mmCIF file of C-alpha atoms in Angstrom:
data_model
loop_
_atom_site.group_PDB
_atom_site.id
_atom_site.type_symbol
_atom_site.label_atom_id
_atom_site.label_comp_id
_atom_site.label_asym_id
_atom_site.label_seq_id
_atom_site.Cartn_x
_atom_site.Cartn_y
_atom_site.Cartn_z
ATOM 1 C CA MET X 1 18.543 -8.270 -11.430
ATOM 2 C CA ALA X 2 16.535 -5.226 -12.464
ATOM 3 C CA ILE X 3 12.869 -5.624 -13.405
ATOM 4 C CA PHE X 4 10.819 -3.195 -15.521
ATOM 5 C CA LEU X 5 7.193 -2.155 -15.112
ATOM 6 C CA ASP X 6 6.144 -0.645 -18.436
ATOM 7 C CA GLN X 7 2.389 -1.268 -18.663
ATOM 8 C CA PRO X 8 -0.011 1.513 -17.590
ATOM 9 C CA PHE X 9 -1.008 1.206 -13.929
ATOM 10 C CA ALA X 10 1.206 -1.851 -13.389
ATOM 11 C CA GLU X 11 1.941 -2.260 -9.663
ATOM 12 C CA VAL X 12 4.305 -4.307 -7.524
ATOM 13 C CA ARG X 13 4.966 -4.463 -3.797
ATOM 14 C CA VAL X 14 8.574 -4.048 -2.661
ATOM 15 C CA GLY X 15 8.796 -4.623 1.078
ATOM 16 C CA ALA X 16 6.707 -1.987 2.866
ATOM 17 C CA TRP X 17 6.419 0.021 -0.370
ATOM 18 C CA ARG X 18 4.285 -0.233 -3.481
ATOM 19 C CA LEU X 19 5.410 0.936 -6.928
ATOM 20 C CA SER X 20 2.733 2.113 -9.355
ATOM 21 C CA ASN X 21 3.233 3.058 -13.015
ATOM 22 C CA ASN X 22 0.405 5.588 -12.705
ATOM 23 C CA THR X 23 -0.722 7.104 -16.036
ATOM 24 C CA TRP X 24 -4.032 8.541 -14.845
ATOM 25 C CA GLY X 25 -4.181 11.508 -17.255
ATOM 26 C CA VAL X 26 -3.199 10.041 -20.645
ATOM 27 C CA GLY X 27 -6.782 9.547 -21.827
ATOM 28 C CA ASN X 28 -6.862 7.836 -25.233
ATOM 29 C CA LEU X 29 -3.144 8.210 -25.896
ATOM 30 C CA GLN X 30 -1.422 4.985 -26.872
ATOM 31 C CA ASN X 31 1.354 3.549 -24.719
ATOM 32 C CA GLY X 32 4.514 3.075 -26.800
ATOM 33 C CA THR X 33 3.302 5.428 -29.548
ATOM 34 C CA ASP X 34 2.137 8.698 -27.984
ATOM 35 C CA TYR X 35 4.116 8.213 -24.797
ATOM 36 C CA TRP X 36 6.161 5.720 -22.820
ATOM 37 C CA GLN X 37 6.745 5.365 -19.112
ATOM 38 C CA THR X 38 8.578 2.717 -17.131
ATOM 39 C CA ILE X 39 9.700 1.876 -13.607
ATOM 40 C CA GLN X 40 12.950 0.003 -13.101
ATOM 41 C CA TYR X 41 13.461 -1.649 -9.712
ATOM 42 C CA THR X 42 15.337 -4.418 -7.929
ATOM 43 C CA PRO X 43 13.244 -6.942 -5.923
ATOM 44 C CA GLY X 44 13.737 -6.647 -2.183
ATOM 45 C CA THR X 45 14.731 -2.972 -2.057
ATOM 46 C CA ILE X 46 13.140 0.327 -2.961
ATOM 47 C CA ASN X 47 16.546 1.995 -3.202
ATOM 48 C CA GLY X 48 17.863 2.238 -6.738
ATOM 49 C CA THR X 49 14.382 2.516 -8.273
ATOM 50 C CA ARG X 50 14.170 4.655 -11.403
ATOM 51 C CA PHE X 51 11.100 6.284 -12.999
ATOM 52 C CA ALA X 52 11.595 7.277 -16.648
ATOM 53 C CA TRP X 53 9.142 8.809 -19.128
ATOM 54 C CA GLU X 54 8.536 10.548 -22.409
ATOM 55 C CA GLN X 55 5.321 12.450 -23.147
ATOM 56 C CA ARG X 56 4.738 14.023 -26.562
ATOM 57 C CA GLU X 57 3.442 17.558 -27.030
ATOM 58 C CA ASN X 58 0.680 18.417 -24.559
ATOM 59 C CA TRP X 59 -1.206 21.520 -25.656
ATOM 60 C CA GLN X 60 -3.786 21.191 -22.865
ATOM 61 C CA GLY X 61 -1.070 21.432 -20.212
ATOM 62 C CA ASN X 62 -2.698 18.822 -17.950
ATOM 63 C CA VAL X 63 -0.850 16.328 -15.770
ATOM 64 C CA ARG X 64 -0.735 13.070 -17.692
ATOM 65 C CA ALA X 65 1.020 10.754 -15.281
ATOM 66 C CA PHE X 66 2.354 10.330 -11.764
ATOM 67 C CA PRO X 67 4.735 7.333 -11.544
ATOM 68 C CA GLN X 68 4.965 6.811 -7.816
ATOM 69 C CA VAL X 69 6.023 4.886 -4.771
ATOM 70 C CA ILE X 70 3.349 4.463 -2.104
ATOM 71 C CA TYR X 71 3.803 3.982 1.622
ATOM 72 C CA GLY X 72 0.581 2.947 3.338
ATOM 73 C CA THR X 73 -2.654 3.208 1.365
ATOM 74 C CA LYS X 74 -4.652 5.793 -0.573
ATOM 75 C CA PRO X 75 -8.443 6.271 -0.881
ATOM 76 C CA TRP X 76 -8.550 4.494 -4.237
ATOM 77 C CA ASP X 77 -7.337 1.290 -2.521
ATOM 78 C CA LYS X 78 -10.975 0.588 -1.567
ATOM 79 C CA GLY X 79 -10.601 2.366 1.731
ATOM 80 C CA ARG X 80 -8.181 0.045 3.477
ATOM 81 C CA MET X 81 -6.193 1.245 6.472
ATOM 82 C CA SER X 82 -2.476 0.898 7.109
ATOM 83 C CA ASP X 83 0.235 1.487 9.684
ATOM 84 C CA VAL X 84 0.111 5.141 8.644
ATOM 85 C CA THR X 85 -3.587 5.587 9.443
ATOM 86 C CA MET X 86 -4.032 8.373 11.967
ATOM 87 C CA ARG X 87 -6.245 11.338 12.656
ATOM 88 C CA LEU X 88 -4.449 14.659 12.287
ATOM 89 C CA ASP X 89 -5.057 15.653 15.898
ATOM 90 C CA GLN X 90 -3.382 12.375 16.964
ATOM 91 C CA MET X 91 -0.188 12.768 14.942
ATOM 92 C CA GLN X 92 3.010 12.377 16.870
ATOM 93 C CA ASN X 93 5.458 12.142 14.023
ATOM 94 C CA LEU X 94 5.124 11.578 10.289
ATOM 95 C CA ASP X 95 8.115 12.027 8.024
ATOM 96 C CA MET X 96 9.902 10.748 4.954
ATOM 97 C CA THR X 97 13.668 10.780 4.399
ATOM 98 C CA VAL X 98 14.666 11.068 0.741
ATOM 99 C CA ASP X 99 17.747 11.016 -1.440
ATOM 100 C CA LEU X 100 16.526 11.700 -4.978
ATOM 101 C CA ARG X 101 18.105 12.659 -8.279
ATOM 102 C CA VAL X 102 16.201 14.183 -11.189
ATOM 103 C CA GLU X 103 17.385 13.900 -14.788
ATOM 104 C CA ARG X 104 15.911 16.772 -16.770
ATOM 105 C CA TYR X 105 15.906 16.566 -20.516
ATOM 106 C CA SER X 106 12.910 18.642 -21.586
ATOM 107 C CA GLY X 107 9.315 19.458 -20.801
ATOM 108 C CA VAL X 108 7.142 20.323 -17.810
ATOM 109 C CA GLY X 109 6.679 18.494 -14.507
ATOM 110 C CA ASN X 110 7.545 18.306 -10.829
ATOM 111 C CA VAL X 111 8.621 16.002 -8.013
ATOM 112 C CA ALA X 112 6.028 15.887 -5.249
ATOM 113 C CA LEU X 113 4.822 14.140 -2.123
ATOM 114 C CA ASP X 114 1.057 13.608 -2.324
ATOM 115 C CA LEU X 115 -1.152 13.196 0.763
ATOM 116 C CA TRP X 116 -4.889 12.406 0.771
ATOM 117 C CA LEU X 117 -7.097 13.435 3.702
ATOM 118 C CA THR X 118 -10.448 11.741 4.376
ATOM 119 C CA ASP X 119 -13.241 12.348 6.869
ATOM 120 C CA LYS X 120 -13.116 8.737 8.103
ATOM 121 C CA ALA X 121 -10.318 6.317 8.869
ATOM 122 C CA GLY X 122 -9.238 4.439 5.762
ATOM 123 C CA GLY X 123 -12.040 6.092 3.797
ATOM 124 C CA GLY X 124 -12.624 5.543 0.082
ATOM 125 C CA PRO X 125 -12.864 8.153 -2.712
ATOM 126 C CA ALA X 126 -16.224 9.517 -1.570
ATOM 127 C CA THR X 127 -14.725 10.452 1.835
ATOM 128 C CA VAL X 128 -11.848 12.567 0.463
ATOM 129 C CA THR X 129 -11.885 16.125 1.793
ATOM 130 C CA THR X 130 -8.442 17.415 0.793
ATOM 131 C CA GLU X 131 -5.382 16.574 -1.274
ATOM 132 C CA VAL X 132 -2.141 18.103 -0.013
ATOM 133 C CA MET X 133 0.782 18.053 -2.420
ATOM 134 C CA LEU X 134 4.233 19.102 -1.204
ATOM 135 C CA TRP X 135 6.215 20.288 -4.245
ATOM 136 C CA LEU X 136 9.833 19.269 -3.654
ATOM 137 C CA ASP X 137 11.066 20.396 -7.081
ATOM 138 C CA ASP X 138 9.556 21.594 -10.360
ATOM 139 C CA ASP X 139 10.510 22.240 -13.948
ATOM 140 C CA ASN X 140 8.529 25.013 -15.718
ATOM 141 C CA MET X 141 5.354 24.070 -13.835
ATOM 142 C CA SER X 142 2.951 26.219 -11.793
ATOM 143 C CA PRO X 143 0.501 24.950 -9.158
ATOM 144 C CA SER X 144 -3.213 24.807 -9.870
ATOM 145 C CA GLY X 145 -5.340 27.241 -7.881
ATOM 146 C CA THR X 146 -4.852 30.593 -6.191
ATOM 147 C CA LYS X 147 -1.972 31.614 -3.968
ATOM 148 C CA VAL X 148 -3.477 32.176 -0.504
ATOM 149 C CA GLY X 149 -0.461 32.659 1.752
ATOM 150 C CA ARG X 150 2.888 31.500 3.063
ATOM 151 C CA MET X 151 4.150 28.988 5.598
ATOM 152 C CA ASN X 152 7.470 28.041 7.158
ATOM 153 C CA VAL X 153 8.337 24.627 8.626
ATOM 154 C CA GLN X 154 11.751 24.142 10.253
ATOM 155 C CA GLY X 155 13.215 27.035 8.285
ATOM 156 C CA ILE X 156 11.792 25.931 4.915
ATOM 157 C CA GLY X 157 9.535 28.589 3.397
ATOM 158 C CA ALA X 158 6.726 27.749 0.993
ATOM 159 C CA ASP X 159 3.854 29.323 -0.932
ATOM 160 C CA ILE X 160 0.357 27.899 -0.396
ATOM 161 C CA TYR X 161 -1.992 27.466 -3.361
ATOM 162 C CA VAL X 162 -5.608 26.325 -3.030
ATOM 163 C CA HIS X 163 -7.958 24.997 -5.706
ATOM 164 C CA GLU X 164 -11.488 24.316 -4.456
ATOM 165 C CA ASN X 165 -13.732 21.555 -5.834
ATOM 166 C CA LEU X 166 -11.048 19.786 -7.841
ATOM 167 C CA GLN X 167 -12.176 16.650 -9.721
ATOM 168 C CA ASN X 168 -10.373 13.957 -11.662
ATOM 169 C CA ASP X 169 -13.529 13.205 -13.642
ATOM 170 C CA SER X 170 -16.970 14.816 -13.764
ATOM 171 C CA ALA X 171 -18.872 11.517 -13.957
ATOM 172 C CA SER X 172 -18.070 10.471 -10.378
ATOM 173 C CA GLY X 173 -19.285 13.737 -8.868
ATOM 174 C CA ILE X 174 -16.466 13.500 -6.309
ATOM 175 C CA SER X 175 -14.541 16.697 -5.599
ATOM 176 C CA TRP X 176 -12.108 17.931 -2.968
ATOM 177 C CA ARG X 177 -9.909 20.841 -1.940
ATOM 178 C CA TYR X 178 -6.457 20.714 -3.520
ATOM 179 C CA ILE X 179 -3.602 22.379 -1.614
ATOM 180 C CA ALA X 180 -0.194 22.786 -3.225
ATOM 181 C CA VAL X 181 2.682 23.668 -0.891
ATOM 182 C CA LYS X 182 5.445 24.911 -3.201
ATOM 183 C CA LEU X 183 8.774 24.973 -1.377
ATOM 184 C CA ASP X 184 11.096 27.909 -1.933
ATOM 185 C CA VAL X 185 14.060 25.598 -2.443
ATOM 186 C CA GLU X 186 14.681 22.294 -4.159
ATOM 187 C CA TYR X 187 14.349 19.586 -1.498
ATOM 188 C CA LEU X 188 15.506 16.276 -2.934
ATOM 189 C CA ILE X 189 17.821 15.217 -0.095
ATOM 190 C CA GLY X 190 16.811 15.301 3.568
ATOM 191 C CA THR X 191 13.937 14.525 5.936
ATOM 192 C CA ILE X 192 10.526 15.957 5.105
ATOM 193 C CA ASP X 193 8.633 16.958 8.261
ATOM 194 C CA ILE X 194 5.205 15.955 6.968
ATOM 195 C CA ASP X 195 3.363 16.312 10.257
ATOM 196 C CA GLY X 196 4.897 19.798 10.640
ATOM 197 C CA PHE X 197 3.375 20.912 7.327
ATOM 198 C CA LEU X 198 0.015 19.309 8.113
ATOM 199 C CA ARG X 199 -0.167 20.814 11.617
ATOM 200 C CA GLN X 200 0.509 24.274 10.247
ATOM 201 C CA LEU X 201 -2.161 23.874 7.553
ATOM 202 C CA VAL X 202 -4.577 22.915 10.335
ATOM 203 C CA SER X 203 -3.616 25.996 12.345
ATOM 204 C CA LEU X 204 -4.106 28.181 9.246
ATOM 205 C CA GLY X 205 -7.604 26.782 8.786
ATOM 206 C CA TRP X 206 -6.994 24.914 5.524
ATOM 207 C CA LEU X 207 -7.268 21.414 7.051
ATOM 208 C CA SER X 208 -9.555 19.900 9.678
ATOM 209 C CA ALA X 209 -7.898 18.305 12.695
ATOM 210 C CA ASP X 210 -10.592 15.599 12.523
ATOM 211 C CA ASP X 211 -9.454 14.390 9.087
ATOM 212 C CA TRP X 212 -7.466 11.194 8.569
ATOM 213 C CA ILE X 213 -4.373 10.243 6.608
ATOM 214 C CA SER X 214 -3.515 6.667 5.613
ATOM 215 C CA GLY X 215 -0.537 6.961 3.284
ATOM 216 C CA MET X 216 2.078 8.941 1.387
ATOM 217 C CA GLU X 217 2.784 8.942 -2.359
ATOM 218 C CA LEU X 218 6.119 10.138 -3.729
ATOM 219 C CA GLY X 219 6.481 10.591 -7.461
ATOM 220 C CA ALA X 220 6.889 12.803 -10.507
ATOM 221 C CA GLU X 221 3.971 14.670 -12.043
ATOM 222 C CA VAL X 222 4.559 14.527 -15.790
ATOM 223 C CA VAL X 223 2.962 17.075 -18.126
ATOM 224 C CA SER X 224 5.224 16.837 -21.179
ATOM 225 C CA GLY X 225 8.749 16.059 -22.327
ATOM 226 C CA ASN X 226 11.114 13.379 -21.127
ATOM 227 C CA GLY X 227 13.119 12.763 -17.993
ATOM 228 C CA ALA X 228 13.733 10.467 -15.048
ATOM 229 C CA LEU X 229 13.551 10.367 -11.263
ATOM 230 C CA ASN X 230 16.047 8.188 -9.378
ATOM 231 C CA ILE X 231 15.467 7.022 -5.793
ATOM 232 C CA ASN X 232 18.888 6.618 -4.229
ATOM 233 C CA ASN X 233 17.539 6.145 -0.717
ATOM 234 C CA LEU X 234 14.089 6.303 0.827
ATOM 235 C CA SER X 235 12.564 5.666 4.243
ATOM 236 C CA ALA X 236 9.404 6.706 6.079
ATOM 237 C CA HIS X 237 8.337 6.948 9.683
ATOM 238 C CA ALA X 238 4.799 7.109 11.077
ATOM 239 C CA ALA X 239 4.901 7.380 14.874
ATOM 240 C CA HIS X 240 2.303 5.307 16.697
ATOM 241 C CA TYR X 241 2.045 3.782 20.124
ATOM 242 C CA ASP X 242 3.622 0.566 18.846
ATOM 243 C CA VAL X 243 3.228 -2.722 20.671
ATOM 244 C CA THR X 244 5.782 -5.477 20.181
ATOM 245 C CA ALA X 245 5.340 -8.490 17.927
ATOM 246 C CA GLY X 246 4.609 -10.784 20.872
ATOM 247 C CA ALA X 247 1.534 -11.214 23.075
ATOM 248 C CA ASP X 248 0.958 -7.866 24.799
ATOM 249 C CA ASN X 249 -1.441 -6.261 27.233
ATOM 250 C CA LEU X 250 -1.701 -2.484 27.011
ATOM 251 C CA THR X 251 -4.074 0.217 28.234
ATOM 252 C CA GLY X 252 -4.112 3.688 26.711
ATOM 253 C CA SER X 253 -4.263 7.015 28.499
ATOM 254 C CA GLN X 254 -7.245 9.223 29.296
ATOM 255 C CA GLY X 255 -6.675 11.100 26.027
ATOM 256 C CA ALA X 256 -6.925 10.164 22.351
ATOM 257 C CA ASP X 257 -4.564 7.212 21.836
ATOM 258 C CA LEU X 258 -3.325 5.543 18.670
ATOM 259 C CA ILE X 259 -2.152 1.990 19.393
ATOM 260 C CA ASN X 260 -0.926 -0.524 16.812
ATOM 261 C CA ALA X 261 -0.809 -4.048 18.248
ATOM 262 C CA ARG X 262 1.511 -5.467 15.540
ATOM 263 C CA GLY X 263 1.927 -9.270 15.613
ATOM 264 C CA GLY X 264 1.046 -11.629 18.443
ATOM 265 C CA ASN X 265 -2.159 -12.290 20.367
ATOM 266 C CA ASP X 266 -2.689 -8.931 22.051
ATOM 267 C CA SER X 267 -5.166 -7.398 24.478
ATOM 268 C CA ILE X 268 -5.480 -3.631 23.965
ATOM 269 C CA ALA X 269 -7.734 -1.225 25.864
ATOM 270 C CA GLY X 270 -8.049 2.374 24.737
ATOM 271 C CA GLY X 271 -9.365 3.829 27.971
ATOM 272 C CA ALA X 272 -11.103 7.206 27.878
ATOM 273 C CA GLY X 273 -10.853 9.466 24.823
ATOM 274 C CA ARG X 274 -11.282 8.936 21.077
ATOM 275 C CA ASP X 275 -8.889 6.043 20.504
ATOM 276 C CA THR X 276 -7.642 4.223 17.405
ATOM 277 C CA LEU X 277 -6.760 0.566 18.042
ATOM 278 C CA LEU X 278 -5.206 -1.517 15.239
ATOM 279 C CA GLY X 279 -5.014 -5.286 15.736
ATOM 280 C CA ASP X 280 -2.740 -6.248 12.811
ATOM 281 C CA GLY X 281 -1.724 -9.967 12.987
ATOM 282 C CA GLY X 282 -2.637 -12.430 15.711
ATOM 283 C CA GLN X 283 -5.870 -13.085 17.581
ATOM 284 C CA ASP X 284 -6.430 -9.777 19.332
ATOM 285 C CA ARG X 285 -8.891 -8.298 21.799
ATOM 286 C CA LEU X 286 -9.512 -4.584 21.257
ATOM 287 C CA ASP X 287 -11.507 -2.706 23.907
ATOM 288 C CA GLY X 288 -12.394 0.872 22.993
ATOM 289 C CA GLY X 289 -13.578 1.973 26.430
ATOM 290 C CA GLY X 290 -15.033 5.478 26.619
ATOM 291 C CA GLY X 291 -15.169 7.868 23.682
ATOM 292 C CA ASN X 292 -15.952 7.467 19.985
ATOM 293 C CA ASP X 293 -13.310 4.906 19.051
ATOM 294 C CA LEU X 294 -12.007 3.240 15.905
ATOM 295 C CA LEU X 295 -11.191 -0.474 16.243
ATOM 296 C CA GLN X 296 -9.672 -2.431 13.361
ATOM 297 C CA GLY X 297 -8.785 -6.095 13.608
ATOM 298 C CA GLY X 298 -6.208 -7.780 11.418
ATOM 299 C CA ALA X 299 -5.710 -11.178 9.834
ATOM 300 C CA GLY X 300 -6.588 -13.213 12.930
ATOM 301 C CA ASN X 301 -9.827 -14.141 14.691
ATOM 302 C CA ASP X 302 -10.269 -10.974 16.713
ATOM 303 C CA ARG X 303 -12.706 -9.734 19.349
ATOM 304 C CA LEU X 304 -13.630 -6.039 19.058
ATOM 305 C CA LEU X 305 -15.532 -4.335 21.879
ATOM 306 C CA GLY X 306 -16.590 -0.756 21.287
ATOM 307 C CA MET X 307 -18.026 -0.288 24.785
ATOM 308 C CA PHE X 308 -19.230 3.320 25.242
ATOM 309 C CA GLY X 309 -19.602 5.982 22.556
ATOM 310 C CA ALA X 310 -20.299 5.962 18.802
ATOM 311 C CA ASP X 311 -17.604 3.525 17.662
ATOM 312 C CA THR X 312 -16.437 2.242 14.279
ATOM 313 C CA LEU X 313 -15.501 -1.463 14.137
ATOM 314 C CA LEU X 314 -13.680 -3.176 11.250
ATOM 315 C CA GLY X 315 -12.993 -6.858 11.805
ATOM 316 C CA GLY X 316 -10.678 -7.387 8.816
ATOM 317 C CA GLY X 317 -9.621 -10.946 7.958
ATOM 318 C CA GLY X 318 -10.465 -13.917 10.113
ATOM 319 C CA ALA X 319 -13.660 -14.925 11.932
ATOM 320 C CA ASP X 320 -14.202 -11.938 14.200
ATOM 321 C CA VAL X 321 -16.615 -11.201 17.032
ATOM 322 C CA LEU X 322 -17.844 -7.608 17.102
ATOM 323 C CA ALA X 323 -19.757 -5.869 19.882
ATOM 324 C CA GLY X 324 -20.462 -2.160 19.621
ATOM 325 C CA GLY X 325 -21.749 -1.650 23.153
ATOM 326 C CA ALA X 326 -23.618 1.531 24.032
ATOM 327 C CA GLY X 327 -23.946 4.287 21.441
ATOM 328 C CA ALA X 328 -24.658 4.436 17.695
ATOM 329 C CA ASP X 329 -21.924 2.193 16.273
ATOM 330 C CA ARG X 330 -20.868 1.459 12.695
ATOM 331 C CA PHE X 331 -19.708 -1.998 11.598
ATOM 332 C CA VAL X 332 -17.639 -1.677 8.404
ATOM 333 C CA PHE X 333 -16.843 -4.505 5.975
ATOM 334 C CA ALA X 334 -14.669 -4.475 2.854
ATOM 335 C CA THR X 335 -14.068 -6.930 0.025
ATOM 336 C CA GLY X 336 -12.671 -10.181 1.468
ATOM 337 C CA ASP X 337 -14.079 -9.680 4.970
ATOM 338 C CA SER X 338 -16.467 -12.145 6.664
ATOM 339 C CA LEU X 339 -16.241 -14.956 4.135
ATOM 340 C CA PRO X 340 -18.625 -17.941 4.492
ATOM 341 C CA ALA X 341 -15.765 -20.153 5.717
ATOM 342 C CA ARG X 342 -14.863 -17.655 8.463
ATOM 343 C CA MET X 343 -17.925 -15.572 9.233
ATOM 344 C CA ASP X 344 -17.858 -12.541 11.489
ATOM 345 C CA ARG X 345 -20.469 -12.168 14.248
ATOM 346 C CA ILE X 346 -22.093 -9.003 15.542
ATOM 347 C CA THR X 347 -23.398 -9.883 18.981
ATOM 348 C CA ASP X 348 -25.388 -6.769 20.003
ATOM 349 C CA PHE X 349 -26.662 -4.995 16.890
ATOM 350 C CA ALA X 350 -29.196 -2.276 17.793
ATOM 351 C CA GLY X 351 -30.337 -0.614 14.583
ATOM 352 C CA SER X 352 -33.164 1.196 16.332
ATOM 353 C CA ALA X 353 -30.542 2.818 18.594
ATOM 354 C CA GLY X 354 -28.455 4.011 15.645
ATOM 355 C CA ASP X 355 -26.182 1.050 14.861
ATOM 356 C CA ARG X 356 -25.426 0.602 11.165
ATOM 357 C CA ILE X 357 -23.731 -2.000 8.930
ATOM 358 C CA ASP X 358 -21.557 -0.339 6.267
ATOM 359 C CA LEU X 359 -20.828 -2.328 3.078
ATOM 360 C CA GLN X 360 -19.814 0.673 0.976
ATOM 361 C CA GLN X 361 -16.179 -0.464 0.879
ATOM 362 C CA MET X 362 -17.171 -3.850 -0.543
ATOM 363 C CA ASP X 363 -17.226 -4.362 -4.322
ATOM 364 C CA ALA X 364 -20.586 -6.068 -4.908
ATOM 365 C CA ASP X 365 -19.752 -7.182 -8.456
ATOM 366 C CA THR X 366 -16.169 -8.308 -8.959
ATOM 367 C CA LEU X 367 -16.857 -9.047 -12.635
ATOM 368 C CA LEU X 368 -17.240 -5.362 -13.526
ATOM 369 C CA GLU X 369 -14.670 -2.590 -13.440
ATOM 370 C CA GLY X 370 -14.995 -0.103 -10.617
ATOM 371 C CA ASP X 371 -16.726 -0.420 -7.276
ATOM 372 C CA GLN X 372 -20.354 -1.637 -7.505
ATOM 373 C CA ALA X 373 -23.087 -1.400 -4.860
ATOM 374 C CA PHE X 374 -25.331 -4.225 -3.679
ATOM 375 C CA THR X 375 -29.004 -4.638 -4.547
ATOM 376 C CA LEU X 376 -31.236 -6.033 -1.805
ATOM 377 C CA VAL X 377 -33.247 -9.093 -2.944
ATOM 378 C CA ASP X 378 -35.551 -11.678 -1.374
ATOM 379 C CA ALA X 379 -33.717 -14.606 -3.021
ATOM 380 C CA PHE X 380 -30.573 -15.047 -5.090
ATOM 381 C CA THR X 381 -31.032 -15.316 -8.849
ATOM 382 C CA GLY X 382 -27.406 -16.138 -9.602
ATOM 383 C CA ALA X 383 -26.539 -12.559 -10.574
ATOM 384 C CA ALA X 384 -23.633 -10.728 -8.985
ATOM 385 C CA GLY X 385 -24.283 -7.845 -6.614
ATOM 386 C CA GLU X 386 -27.222 -9.342 -4.725
ATOM 387 C CA LEU X 387 -27.677 -9.000 -0.968
ATOM 388 C CA ARG X 388 -30.320 -10.668 1.175
ATOM 389 C CA ILE X 389 -31.321 -10.843 4.814
ATOM 390 C CA GLN X 390 -32.187 -14.292 6.169
ATOM 391 C CA SER X 391 -33.954 -14.608 9.499
ATOM 392 C CA GLN X 392 -32.865 -17.242 11.990
ATOM 393 C CA ALA X 393 -33.180 -17.956 15.690
ATOM 394 C CA ASN X 394 -31.975 -14.998 17.792
ATOM 395 C CA GLY X 395 -31.016 -12.893 14.821
ATOM 396 C CA PHE X 396 -30.231 -12.745 11.131
ATOM 397 C CA VAL X 397 -27.696 -13.746 8.499
ATOM 398 C CA LEU X 398 -26.668 -11.102 5.967
ATOM 399 C CA ILE X 399 -25.607 -12.826 2.731
ATOM 400 C CA GLY X 400 -23.938 -11.299 -0.339
ATOM 401 C CA ASN X 401 -23.178 -12.662 -3.821
ATOM 402 C CA THR X 402 -20.364 -10.879 -5.675
ATOM 403 C CA ASP X 403 -19.954 -13.122 -8.739
ATOM 404 C CA SER X 404 -22.203 -14.879 -11.248
ATOM 405 C CA ASP X 405 -23.069 -18.047 -9.328
ATOM 406 C CA ALA X 406 -25.721 -18.570 -6.663
ATOM 407 C CA ALA X 407 -23.212 -19.160 -3.854
ATOM 408 C CA ALA X 408 -22.441 -16.461 -1.280
ATOM 409 C CA GLU X 409 -19.043 -14.773 -1.037
ATOM 410 C CA PHE X 410 -20.023 -12.721 2.027
ATOM 411 C CA ARG X 411 -21.838 -14.022 5.086
ATOM 412 C CA LEU X 412 -22.359 -12.188 8.386
ATOM 413 C CA LEU X 413 -24.166 -13.355 11.527
ATOM 414 C CA VAL X 414 -26.092 -10.570 13.249
ATOM 415 C CA LYS X 415 -27.763 -10.814 16.639
ATOM 416 C CA GLY X 416 -30.215 -7.954 17.044
ATOM 417 C CA ASP X 417 -32.840 -5.977 15.133
ATOM 418 C CA LEU X 418 -31.507 -5.913 11.562
ATOM 419 C CA MET X 419 -33.623 -4.147 8.902
ATOM 420 C CA PRO X 420 -32.785 -2.926 5.359
ATOM 421 C CA ASP X 421 -32.719 0.705 6.485
ATOM 422 C CA TYR X 422 -29.890 -0.144 8.876
ATOM 423 C CA ILE X 423 -27.501 -1.170 6.061
ATOM 424 C CA PHE X 424 -25.360 1.179 3.953
ATOM 425 C CA PHE X 425 -24.524 -0.392 0.607
#
């Protein structure tokens, strides 16, 4: 039975995909009066999904909406990582196979694949460096920015447009480079070689090989008029060093490895090089080895060992044990991590040597819209957004309150020399 999403920004997960009725540019326009937009889908399958819309006259010519299907995550998902997360210089294969049909009635818009690049793995909005939009089809629409050149990937030619310092609102102060890759031909059926386009943009100097991608967004940019986009068939592939769902033991190469442990209780060692180790489900042991590594646990009670180099450790769900080892390491926590009932432990924190605790991905006040920062206090007053450091034998407890009671929603055990200057919040 078909289900309709018709409220602005309504979202639903369908298997590995997420549908979003994104109306980011409508401003004060009223849903159902000045415009309407809906997503029709069948639970259990992304195939057969239909985006439909009608936007009244738009004299400003701005994009008003982008109904979309998301694979992985995007920076506005509070910086969470996904199976797609990879650094551009580690990409093996990243593609999307599509079978789409556009119903054009009137107006201006396009069909596009949107990719966000950040300067850290799973980074939030403030870490965005570049937005790359592959234009698969358009109707009376021109890209923002200046045409800077051409590219060709597997015989498909495209114009490259660049708009520097693009913003979606001036209040945030966040800006990025926007790159539109406008294909010479309509490309609604076939396999899109995403990593091929990204590699060539790196070689042309428009992207940094050190940037990260965590997801892909396919949708229709709507400026005005009415129409529909039908998804007949859709699949995506992000090539990692995948480990099976059972209990595995794997050691990476001497280079930069990307290893996803999947399910099971796994033991993964990155070896030399700048490695990315993803624990996923199970109770995993992740050993970064040499190099500046990224270690992310999953839902289980994981043990993350950075070893040598300046490592980034994200425990995720569960009661995790984190050890950075030598080097200036960063311990990152997001909303829902290290709860009082299942606290994480940092066993070797050395702030004086450059270690830092990063709470910037944690919403300190869940009662307010947006993402709020913590305020450091000596004692809780019962207000949301308070953070305090409590001394104890052999270390400290870092405690955070994110709602309006005096009880903690975040609690982290830290063995080492914790001081306020060593915390990013």
